[in-house]
Coordinates of C-alpha atoms in Angstrom, one line a residue:
Chain A
X265 CA 0.0 0.0 0.0
X266 CA 1.3 3.5 -0.8
X267 CA 1.3 6.1 1.8
X268 CA -1.7 8.0 0.4
X269 CA -3.6 4.7 0.4
X270 CA -2.7 4.1 4.0
X271 CA -3.7 7.7 4.9
X272 CA -7.0 7.3 3.2
X273 CA -7.6 3.9 4.7
X274 CA -7.3 5.4 8.2
X275 CA -10.2 7.7 7.5
X276 CA -12.3 5.0 5.7
X277 CA -11.8 2.6 8.6
X278 CA -12.3 5.1 11.4
X279 CA -15.5 6.7 10.0
X280 CA -17.0 4.1 7.6
X281 CA -16.8 6.6 4.7
X282 CA -16.0 6.0 1.1
X283 CA -12.9 7.3 -0.7
X284 CA -15.1 9.8 -2.7
X285 CA -16.2 11.4 0.6
X286 CA -12.6 12.2 1.7
X287 CA -11.9 15.5 -0.1
X288 CA -13.1 18.3 2.1
X289 CA -14.0 16.0 5.0
X290 CA -13.7 18.0 8.2
X291 CA -13.9 17.4 12.0
X292 CA -17.5 17.4 13.3
X293 CA -19.0 17.6 9.8
X294 CA -20.2 14.0 10.0
X295 CA -21.4 12.3 13.2
X296 CA -18.6 9.7 13.0
X297 CA -15.9 12.4 13.1
X298 CA -16.6 13.6 16.7
X299 CA -14.1 13.7 19.5
X300 CA -14.3 9.9 19.9
X301 CA -13.8 9.3 16.2
X302 CA -11.0 11.8 16.2
X303 CA -9.1 9.7 18.8
X304 CA -9.7 6.6 16.7
X305 CA -8.4 8.3 13.5
X306 CA -5.3 9.6 15.3
X307 CA -4.6 6.1 16.7
X308 CA -5.1 4.6 13.2
X309 CA -2.7 7.0 11.6
X310 CA -0.1 6.6 14.4
X311 CA -0.3 2.8 13.9
X312 CA -0.2 2.9 10.1
X313 CA 2.9 5.1 9.9
X314 CA 4.5 4.2 13.3
X315 CA 4.6 7.8 14.4
X316 CA 3.5 9.8 17.5
X317 CA 1.7 13.1 16.9
X318 CA 2.4 16.1 19.1
X319 CA -0.5 17.4 21.1
X320 CA -0.9 20.5 19.0
X321 CA -1.0 18.6 15.8
X322 CA -3.7 16.3 17.2
X323 CA -6.0 19.2 18.0
X324 CA -5.1 21.1 14.8
X325 CA -5.9 18.1 12.7
X326 CA -9.2 19.5 11.6
X327 CA -9.7 18.2 8.1
X328 CA -8.6 15.6 5.6
X329 CA -6.5 18.2 3.7
X330 CA -5.1 19.8 6.9
X331 CA -3.9 16.4 8.1
X332 CA -1.9 15.9 4.9
X333 CA 0.1 19.0 5.8
X334 CA 1.0 17.5 9.2
X335 CA 2.1 14.2 7.7
X336 CA 5.1 15.8 6.1
X337 CA 6.3 17.0 9.5
X338 CA 6.5 13.3 10.5
X339 CA 8.5 12.5 7.4
X340 CA 5.6 10.8 5.7
X341 CA 5.4 11.6 2.0
X342 CA 2.0 11.3 0.6
Chain B
X238 CA -31.7 25.4 53.6
X239 CA -30.9 23.9 50.2
X240 CA -27.9 25.5 48.5
X241 CA -29.9 26.8 45.5
X242 CA -32.0 29.0 47.9
X243 CA -29.0 30.6 49.5
X244 CA -26.8 31.5 46.5
X245 CA -27.5 35.2 47.1
X246 CA -24.7 35.1 49.8
X247 CA -22.1 34.8 47.0
X248 CA -23.2 38.1 45.6
X249 CA -20.7 39.5 43.1
X250 CA -18.4 36.4 43.0
X251 CA -18.2 34.8 39.6
X252 CA -20.6 31.9 39.2
X253 CA -20.3 31.1 35.5
X254 CA -17.7 31.8 32.8
X255 CA -18.8 31.5 29.2
X256 CA -17.0 30.3 26.1
X257 CA -16.4 34.0 25.1
X258 CA -14.8 34.7 28.5
X259 CA -17.8 36.6 30.0
X260 CA -17.9 36.3 33.8
X261 CA -21.4 36.1 35.3
X262 CA -21.7 36.9 39.0
X263 CA -24.0 35.0 41.3
X264 CA -26.3 38.0 41.5
X265 CA -26.6 38.2 37.7
X266 CA -27.1 34.4 37.5
X267 CA -29.9 34.6 40.1
X268 CA -31.6 37.5 38.4
X269 CA -31.7 35.6 35.1
X270 CA -32.6 32.3 36.8
X271 CA -35.6 33.8 38.7
X272 CA -36.8 35.6 35.6
X273 CA -36.9 32.4 33.6
X274 CA -38.6 30.4 36.3
X275 CA -40.9 33.3 37.0
X276 CA -42.1 33.3 33.4
X277 CA -43.2 29.7 34.0
X278 CA -44.9 30.7 37.2
X279 CA -45.8 28.0 39.7
X280 CA -44.8 24.4 40.4
X281 CA -45.0 22.3 37.3
X282 CA -43.1 19.9 35.1
X283 CA -40.7 21.3 32.5
X284 CA -38.4 19.7 29.9
X285 CA -34.9 21.3 29.7
X286 CA -32.7 20.5 26.7
X287 CA -29.2 20.9 27.9
X288 CA -26.1 22.7 26.6
X289 CA -23.2 23.8 28.6
X290 CA -24.1 27.5 28.4
X291 CA -25.2 30.3 30.8
X292 CA -28.9 30.2 29.7
X293 CA -29.2 26.5 30.3
X294 CA -27.5 26.7 33.7
X295 CA -29.6 29.7 34.7
X296 CA -32.8 27.9 33.7
X297 CA -31.9 24.9 35.8
X298 CA -31.0 27.0 38.9
X299 CA -34.2 29.0 38.4
X300 CA -36.4 25.8 38.2
X301 CA -34.9 24.4 41.4
X302 CA -35.5 27.7 43.2
X303 CA -39.1 27.8 42.1
X304 CA -40.0 24.2 42.6
X305 CA -40.4 23.6 38.9
X306 CA -39.4 20.0 38.2
X307 CA -37.1 19.7 35.2
X308 CA -36.5 16.7 33.0
X309 CA -32.9 17.2 31.7
X310 CA -32.5 16.0 28.1
X311 CA -29.7 15.6 25.7
X312 CA -29.5 18.0 22.8
X313 CA -29.1 15.4 20.1
X314 CA -32.3 13.5 20.9
X315 CA -34.0 12.3 17.7
X316 CA -37.4 13.9 16.9
X317 CA -39.4 10.7 17.3
X318 CA -37.7 10.0 20.7
X319 CA -38.5 13.5 21.8
X320 CA -42.1 13.2 20.7
X321 CA -42.4 9.9 22.7
X322 CA -41.1 11.6 25.8
X323 CA -43.4 14.6 25.4
X324 CA -46.4 12.3 25.0
X325 CA -45.4 10.2 28.1
X326 CA -44.8 13.2 30.4
X327 CA -46.8 16.1 28.9
X328 CA -44.7 18.8 30.5
X329 CA -46.2 22.3 31.0
X330 CA -43.1 24.0 29.6
X331 CA -40.1 23.3 27.4
X332 CA -36.9 25.3 27.9
X333 CA -34.6 24.8 24.9
X334 CA -32.2 26.4 22.5
X335 CA -34.1 29.1 20.6
X336 CA -33.4 27.7 17.1
X337 CA -35.0 24.4 18.2
X338 CA -38.1 26.0 19.7
X339 CA -39.6 26.8 16.2
X340 CA -40.0 23.1 15.6
X341 CA -42.4 22.8 18.4
X342 CA -46.0 24.0 18.9
X343 CA -46.0 26.2 22.0
X344 CA -46.3 29.8 23.2
X345 CA -43.0 31.6 23.8
X346 CA -43.1 33.1 27.4
X347 CA -39.4 34.0 27.7
X348 CA -36.5 34.4 25.4
X349 CA -32.9 34.9 26.4
X350 CA -29.5 35.1 24.6
X351 CA -29.8 31.6 23.3
X352 CA -32.7 29.8 25.0
X353 CA -36.5 30.1 24.8
X354 CA -39.1 29.0 27.3
X355 CA -42.2 27.6 25.6
X356 CA -45.6 26.9 27.2
X357 CA -46.9 23.6 25.8
X358 CA -50.6 23.0 25.1
X359 CA -50.9 19.8 27.2
X360 CA -53.6 19.4 29.8
X361 CA -52.0 18.5 33.2
X362 CA -53.6 15.3 34.2
X363 CA -51.0 14.2 36.7
X364 CA -49.6 15.3 40.1
X365 CA -46.2 16.3 41.4
X366 CA -45.5 15.2 45.0
X367 CA -43.9 17.7 47.3
X368 CA -40.4 16.0 47.6
X369 CA -39.9 15.6 43.8
X370 CA -37.2 18.1 42.4
X371 CA -35.6 16.6 39.3
X372 CA -35.9 13.9 36.7
X373 CA -32.9 12.4 34.9
X374 CA -32.9 9.8 32.1
X375 CA -31.4 6.4 32.7
X376 CA -30.5 5.4 29.1
X377 CA -30.9 8.6 27.2
X378 CA -29.5 7.5 23.9
X379 CA -32.4 5.1 23.2
X380 CA -35.1 7.6 24.1
X381 CA -36.3 5.4 27.0
X382 CA -39.0 7.1 29.0
X383 CA -37.6 5.6 32.2
X384 CA -36.5 8.5 34.5
X385 CA -34.9 8.6 37.9
X386 CA -36.9 10.6 40.4
X387 CA -34.6 12.8 42.6
X388 CA -35.8 14.8 45.6
X389 CA -34.5 18.1 46.8
X390 CA -33.1 16.4 49.8
X391 CA -31.2 13.9 47.5
X392 CA -29.6 16.8 45.5
X393 CA -28.7 18.8 48.6
X394 CA -27.2 15.8 50.5
X395 CA -25.1 14.6 47.6
X396 CA -23.9 18.1 46.6
X397 CA -22.8 18.8 50.1
X398 CA -21.0 15.5 50.4
X399 CA -19.2 15.9 47.1
X400 CA -18.1 19.5 48.0
X401 CA -16.8 18.1 51.3
X402 CA -14.8 15.1 50.2
X403 CA -13.3 16.9 47.2
X404 CA -12.5 19.9 49.3
X405 CA -13.9 22.3 46.7
X406 CA -12.8 25.8 47.4
X407 CA -14.6 29.0 46.6
X408 CA -11.6 29.9 44.4
X409 CA -12.0 26.8 42.3
X410 CA -13.1 26.9 38.6
X411 CA -14.3 23.7 37.0
X412 CA -14.3 23.5 33.2
X413 CA -17.1 21.4 31.7
X414 CA -16.1 18.2 29.8
X415 CA -19.5 16.4 30.2
X416 CA -23.0 17.4 29.2
X417 CA -25.3 18.9 31.9
X418 CA -28.1 16.3 31.6
X419 CA -25.5 13.6 32.6
X420 CA -25.5 13.2 36.4
X421 CA -21.8 13.5 36.7
X422 CA -21.7 16.7 34.7
X423 CA -24.6 18.1 36.7
X424 CA -23.0 17.2 40.0
X425 CA -19.9 19.2 39.0
X426 CA -22.1 22.3 38.3
X427 CA -24.1 21.9 41.5
X428 CA -21.1 21.2 43.9
X429 CA -19.2 24.2 42.6
X430 CA -22.2 26.6 42.9
X431 CA -22.9 25.3 46.4
X432 CA -19.6 26.7 47.7
X433 CA -19.5 29.9 45.7
X434 CA -17.0 28.6 43.1
X435 CA -17.2 29.1 39.4
X436 CA -17.9 26.8 36.4
X437 CA -16.5 27.5 32.9
X438 CA -19.2 26.4 30.5
X439 CA -18.2 25.0 27.1
X440 CA -19.4 22.2 24.8
X441 CA -16.0 22.0 23.2
X442 CA -14.2 18.7 23.7
X443 CA -10.7 17.8 24.5
X444 CA -10.0 17.4 20.8
X445 CA -10.8 21.1 20.2
X446 CA -8.1 23.7 20.6
X447 CA -10.6 26.2 21.9
X448 CA -11.1 23.9 24.9
X449 CA -7.5 24.1 25.9
X450 CA -7.3 27.8 25.2
X451 CA -10.3 28.4 27.4
X452 CA -8.9 26.2 30.2
X453 CA -5.6 28.2 30.1
X454 CA -7.2 31.7 29.8
X455 CA -9.7 31.2 32.5
X456 CA -7.3 29.2 34.7
X457 CA -9.5 26.1 35.3
X458 CA -8.6 24.3 38.5
X459 CA -10.4 21.0 37.8
X460 CA -12.4 18.9 35.4
X461 CA -14.0 15.5 35.4
X462 CA -13.6 12.7 33.0
X463 CA -15.2 9.4 32.1
X464 CA -12.8 6.6 30.9
X465 CA -12.7 7.7 27.3
X466 CA -11.7 11.2 28.3
X467 CA -8.7 9.7 30.0
X468 CA -7.9 7.7 26.9
X469 CA -8.0 11.0 25.0
X470 CA -5.8 12.7 27.6
X471 CA -3.2 10.0 27.2
X472 CA -3.3 10.2 23.4
X473 CA -2.9 14.0 23.8
X474 CA 0.1 13.4 26.0
X475 CA -1.4 15.1 29.0
X476 CA 1.8 14.3 30.9
X477 CA 3.7 16.7 28.7
X478 CA 1.2 19.6 28.9
X479 CA 1.9 22.6 31.0
X480 CA -1.4 23.5 32.8
X481 CA -0.3 25.0 36.1
X482 CA -3.8 26.2 37.1
X483 CA -5.1 22.6 37.5
X484 CA -5.4 21.5 41.1
X485 CA -7.1 18.1 40.7
X486 CA -8.9 15.8 38.3
X487 CA -11.8 13.5 39.0
X488 CA -12.8 10.3 37.2
X489 CA -16.2 8.5 37.1
X490 CA -18.7 7.1 34.7
X491 CA -17.2 3.6 34.4
X492 CA -14.2 1.7 35.4
X493 CA -10.8 3.0 34.3
X494 CA -8.4 0.2 33.3
X495 CA -5.9 -0.3 36.1
X496 CA -2.9 0.6 34.0
X497 CA -4.5 3.8 32.9
X498 CA -5.5 4.7 36.5
X499 CA -1.9 4.0 37.7
X500 CA -0.5 6.1 34.9
X501 CA -2.7 9.1 35.8
X502 CA -2.0 8.7 39.5
X503 CA 1.7 9.0 38.7
X504 CA 1.3 11.8 36.2
X505 CA -0.9 13.8 38.6
X506 CA 1.5 13.2 41.4
X507 CA 4.4 14.6 39.3
X508 CA 2.4 17.6 38.4
X509 CA 1.5 18.2 42.1
X510 CA -2.2 17.6 41.3
X511 CA -4.7 15.1 42.8
X512 CA -6.5 12.4 40.8
X513 CA -9.7 11.4 42.5
X514 CA -11.5 8.2 41.3
X515 CA -15.2 8.1 42.1
X516 CA -18.1 5.8 41.6
X517 CA -21.8 6.6 41.4
X518 CA -25.1 6.2 39.6
X519 CA -28.0 8.4 38.6
X520 CA -30.1 6.3 41.1
X521 CA -27.9 7.6 43.9
X522 CA -28.2 11.2 42.6
X523 CA -24.6 11.2 41.4
X524 CA -21.9 9.9 43.7
X525 CA -21.6 7.0 46.1
X526 CA -17.8 6.4 46.5
X527 CA -14.5 8.1 46.1
X528 CA -10.9 7.0 46.5
X529 CA -9.1 9.5 48.8
X530 CA -5.9 10.8 47.2
X531 CA -3.6 9.6 50.0
X532 CA -4.8 6.0 49.2
X533 CA -4.7 6.3 45.4
X534 CA -1.3 4.8 44.8
X535 CA -1.8 1.8 47.0
X536 CA -5.4 1.1 45.7
X537 CA -5.3 2.1 42.1
X538 CA -8.1 -0.3 40.9
X539 CA -10.4 0.6 43.7
X540 CA -13.5 2.8 43.8
X541 CA -12.5 3.6 47.4
X542 CA -14.9 4.1 50.2
X543 CA -18.4 5.4 50.7
X544 CA -18.8 9.2 50.5
X545 CA -19.5 11.1 53.7
X546 CA -23.0 10.4 54.8
X547 CA -23.3 7.0 53.0
X548 CA -22.3 3.4 53.6
X549 CA -21.8 0.2 51.6
X550 CA -22.5 -3.4 52.2
X551 CA -22.2 -6.5 50.0
X552 CA -25.1 -8.8 49.5
X553 CA -24.8 -12.6 48.8
X554 CA -27.2 -14.2 46.4
X555 CA -29.8 -14.7 49.2
X556 CA -29.5 -11.0 50.1
X557 CA -27.6 -11.5 53.3
X558 CA -24.6 -9.3 54.2
X559 CA -21.2 -10.7 53.3
X560 CA -18.8 -10.1 56.2
X561 CA -15.6 -11.7 55.0
X562 CA -13.2 -9.6 52.9
X563 CA -12.3 -10.5 49.3
X564 CA -15.7 -12.0 48.7
X565 CA -17.8 -10.9 45.7
X566 CA -21.4 -9.8 46.2
X567 CA -23.8 -7.2 44.9
X568 CA -22.8 -3.7 46.1
X569 CA -25.6 -2.1 48.2
X570 CA -25.5 1.5 49.2
X571 CA -27.3 3.4 52.0
X572 CA -27.5 7.1 52.2
X573 CA -29.6 10.3 51.9
X574 CA -28.7 10.6 48.2
X575 CA -30.5 7.3 47.3
X576 CA -33.3 8.6 44.9
X577 CA -37.0 8.0 45.2
X578 CA -37.2 5.4 42.4
X579 CA -38.2 5.4 38.7
X580 CA -41.0 6.8 36.6
X581 CA -42.0 5.4 33.2
X582 CA -44.7 8.0 32.5
X583 CA -46.3 11.1 34.1
X584 CA -48.6 9.0 36.4
X585 CA -45.6 7.5 38.0
X586 CA -44.4 10.9 39.2
X587 CA -46.5 10.8 42.3
X588 CA -45.2 7.4 43.4
X589 CA -43.8 7.4 46.9
X590 CA -40.2 6.8 47.9
X591 CA -39.7 3.2 46.7
X592 CA -36.0 2.8 47.8
X593 CA -36.2 3.9 51.4
X594 CA -32.6 5.1 51.3
X595 CA -31.1 1.8 50.1
X596 CA -29.9 1.1 46.6
X597 CA -29.0 -2.3 45.1
X598 CA -26.5 -1.0 42.6
X599 CA -26.5 -4.0 40.2
X600 CA -22.7 -3.9 40.3
X601 CA -20.8 -6.8 41.7
X602 CA -18.0 -5.9 44.0
X603 CA -15.6 -7.1 46.7
X604 CA -14.1 -5.4 49.7
X605 CA -10.5 -5.7 50.8
X606 CA -9.3 -6.2 54.4
X607 CA -8.8 -2.4 54.8
X608 CA -12.3 -1.6 53.7
X609 CA -11.7 -0.5 50.1
X610 CA -14.2 -1.6 47.5
X611 CA -13.5 -2.9 44.0
X612 CA -16.0 -3.3 41.2
X613 CA -15.6 -6.7 39.5
X614 CA -18.7 -7.0 37.3
X615 CA -22.2 -6.0 36.5
X616 CA -25.5 -7.8 37.2
X617 CA -27.7 -5.8 34.9
X618 CA -27.8 -5.9 31.1
X619 CA -26.3 -2.5 30.3
X620 CA -23.0 -1.0 29.4
X621 CA -21.5 2.4 29.3
X622 CA -20.7 4.0 25.9
X623 CA -18.3 6.9 26.5
X624 CA -19.8 7.4 29.9
X625 CA -23.5 7.2 29.0
X626 CA -25.5 4.2 30.1
X627 CA -27.0 2.1 27.3
X628 CA -29.6 -0.5 28.2
X629 CA -28.9 -3.6 26.0
X630 CA -32.5 -4.8 26.2
X631 CA -33.8 -1.5 25.1
X632 CA -31.5 -1.4 22.1
X633 CA -32.6 -4.9 21.2
X634 CA -36.3 -3.9 21.6
X635 CA -35.9 -0.8 19.4
X636 CA -34.3 -2.9 16.6
X637 CA -36.7 -5.8 16.9
X638 CA -39.7 -3.4 16.6
X639 CA -38.1 -1.9 13.5
X640 CA -38.1 -5.4 12.0
X641 CA -34.4 -6.2 12.6
X642 CA -34.1 -9.3 14.8
X643 CA -31.0 -9.1 16.9
X644 CA -29.2 -9.7 20.1
X645 CA -27.0 -7.0 21.8
X646 CA -24.0 -7.5 24.0
X647 CA -20.6 -5.9 24.3
X648 CA -18.2 -4.2 26.8
X649 CA -17.9 -0.6 27.9
X650 CA -17.3 1.7 25.0
X651 CA -18.3 -1.0 22.5
X652 CA -21.8 -2.2 21.8
X653 CA -22.0 -5.4 19.7
X654 CA -25.2 -5.9 17.7
X655 CA -25.6 -9.4 16.4
X656 CA -28.0 -10.0 13.5
X657 CA -28.6 -13.2 11.5
X658 CA -29.9 -11.7 8.3
X659 CA -26.9 -10.2 6.5
X660 CA -29.2 -8.3 4.1
X661 CA -30.4 -6.2 7.0
X662 CA -26.9 -4.9 7.8
X663 CA -27.2 -1.6 6.1
X664 CA -30.7 -1.1 7.5
X665 CA -29.6 -1.9 11.0
X666 CA -26.7 0.6 10.8
X667 CA -28.9 3.4 9.4
X668 CA -31.5 2.7 12.1
X669 CA -29.0 3.0 14.9
X670 CA -27.5 6.1 13.5
X671 CA -30.7 7.9 12.6
X672 CA -33.1 6.8 15.3
X673 CA -30.9 6.5 18.4
X674 CA -28.3 8.8 19.9
X675 CA -25.8 6.0 20.3
X676 CA -22.4 7.3 19.2
X677 CA -21.6 5.9 15.7
X678 CA -18.1 5.1 17.0
X679 CA -19.6 3.1 19.8
X680 CA -21.2 0.1 18.1
X681 CA -20.3 -2.7 15.8
X682 CA -22.6 -4.9 13.8
X683 CA -21.9 -8.6 13.4
X684 CA -23.7 -11.1 11.2
X685 CA -23.9 -14.6 12.8
X686 CA -25.6 -17.8 11.7
X687 CA -27.8 -18.2 14.7
X688 CA -28.4 -16.3 17.9
X689 CA -27.4 -18.8 20.6
X690 CA -30.3 -19.7 22.9
X691 CA -30.8 -22.1 25.8
X692 CA -33.6 -24.8 25.8
X693 CA -36.2 -22.4 27.0
X694 CA -35.4 -20.0 24.2
X695 CA -33.5 -17.4 26.3
X696 CA -30.6 -15.7 24.5
X697 CA -27.3 -16.9 25.8
X698 CA -25.5 -13.6 25.9
X699 CA -22.4 -15.1 27.4
X700 CA -22.0 -17.1 24.3
X701 CA -22.2 -14.0 22.2
X702 CA -19.8 -12.1 24.4
X703 CA -17.1 -14.7 23.8
X704 CA -16.9 -13.8 20.1
X705 CA -14.1 -11.4 19.1

């Protein structure tokens, strides 16, 4: 799996959404991406890429696109 | 006198702090509270849809002060569940966020910043007994009409006890992390107001940066958390955060895994904070037990001891007290905070005190030689999803009535729904998401060949629970 596939898969698995729904997807815009879902997403991404997010990045991780920007910081190229 | 009738003595001290940083003094809170309740007039039943905001808190305080009995409801209640509750209880008034008021037929009698008080057209064909002060839901996410009847004496006794054992100071500022209709959230509001302390009101969660900014700006000294909040704090690396205003944290709403409890005890110790594990139920107003901080390290998996004014004993299967330590039995609590009983509809509201100060908790526990209690299991068919109680039989009933035969089991924070007809999978998922307030991250559907039953046809839930 490529990195972008792994990144997408974390969202798809955590929220039960389809790949088509990912662009523009943002925190609290669907019932599944609430604070509980957010924790599951962060855990899924940390597992998939073997990284550990900083606190500020977890709470700034507000959309599918915004998250992509953070991944670079953890040396994950999408 | 009950604390809500003597709040005037705190005068210009700050009672509430809003998300925008506005400080509302006790005098201003009471002026608003009494105006709202005054618009409703005399003793009656009122629904209150909760948000962590000043108007909601003021409405609640006003209702208590005027003897108006509120039913506290979650904001995300599905319309059909709400209609069912309205029909079961026929409240005289509904106090709710203004934008939601337009969906209901009723006459507006008061309107504030964000809330509206509606007079509803129901005929009052039921009575409210003198001692009844408050009604709370038992399993709110399924829209169950089963409510816990709390008396003024219950609220007063439990609030005083909590303020005493936590040592809440008038300088304290609690920031909300739980909804107000949830007994743990409500108890934090009440116990702080009872000593002239302040509550910072927000519906932001730990995953919102606004929450942390507000906590820092307004120098919160405490907050409470159910187990998943502590999972979040761990994920957020709470141990590395610099939050010098925090003085202590509390935990309730389900059992924290022992390793997580130990981790937070150590983290808090390093940060010169206290971490207080507690135990309670809506049926006991809010709290029944707490683990004193000086014993936290040596008894990390314990719920501690009974709160001031209460006592525990353990019952064997015949109902006789268990005297030996380390023996499991049903945990029974006695105290002035044991509520009056349940109501299923408006005619039950006038029922007398059915508990007589004693509550069989439905939790299985043991006591060690030093007198500390440990929860080891549950007798009743319910689980906690992110702190809220979900009755498994009620979920089953809802789905069965919707034409989806199923059996429900699971563990805290994960409801497992087993169905046998795979073609109903999508329908079952939609039904739970659309017609219950169960968190979509809190349930999993499983298709199995057959629901295991014993010879008399009863579902063998233990056989379901064994599945991965």
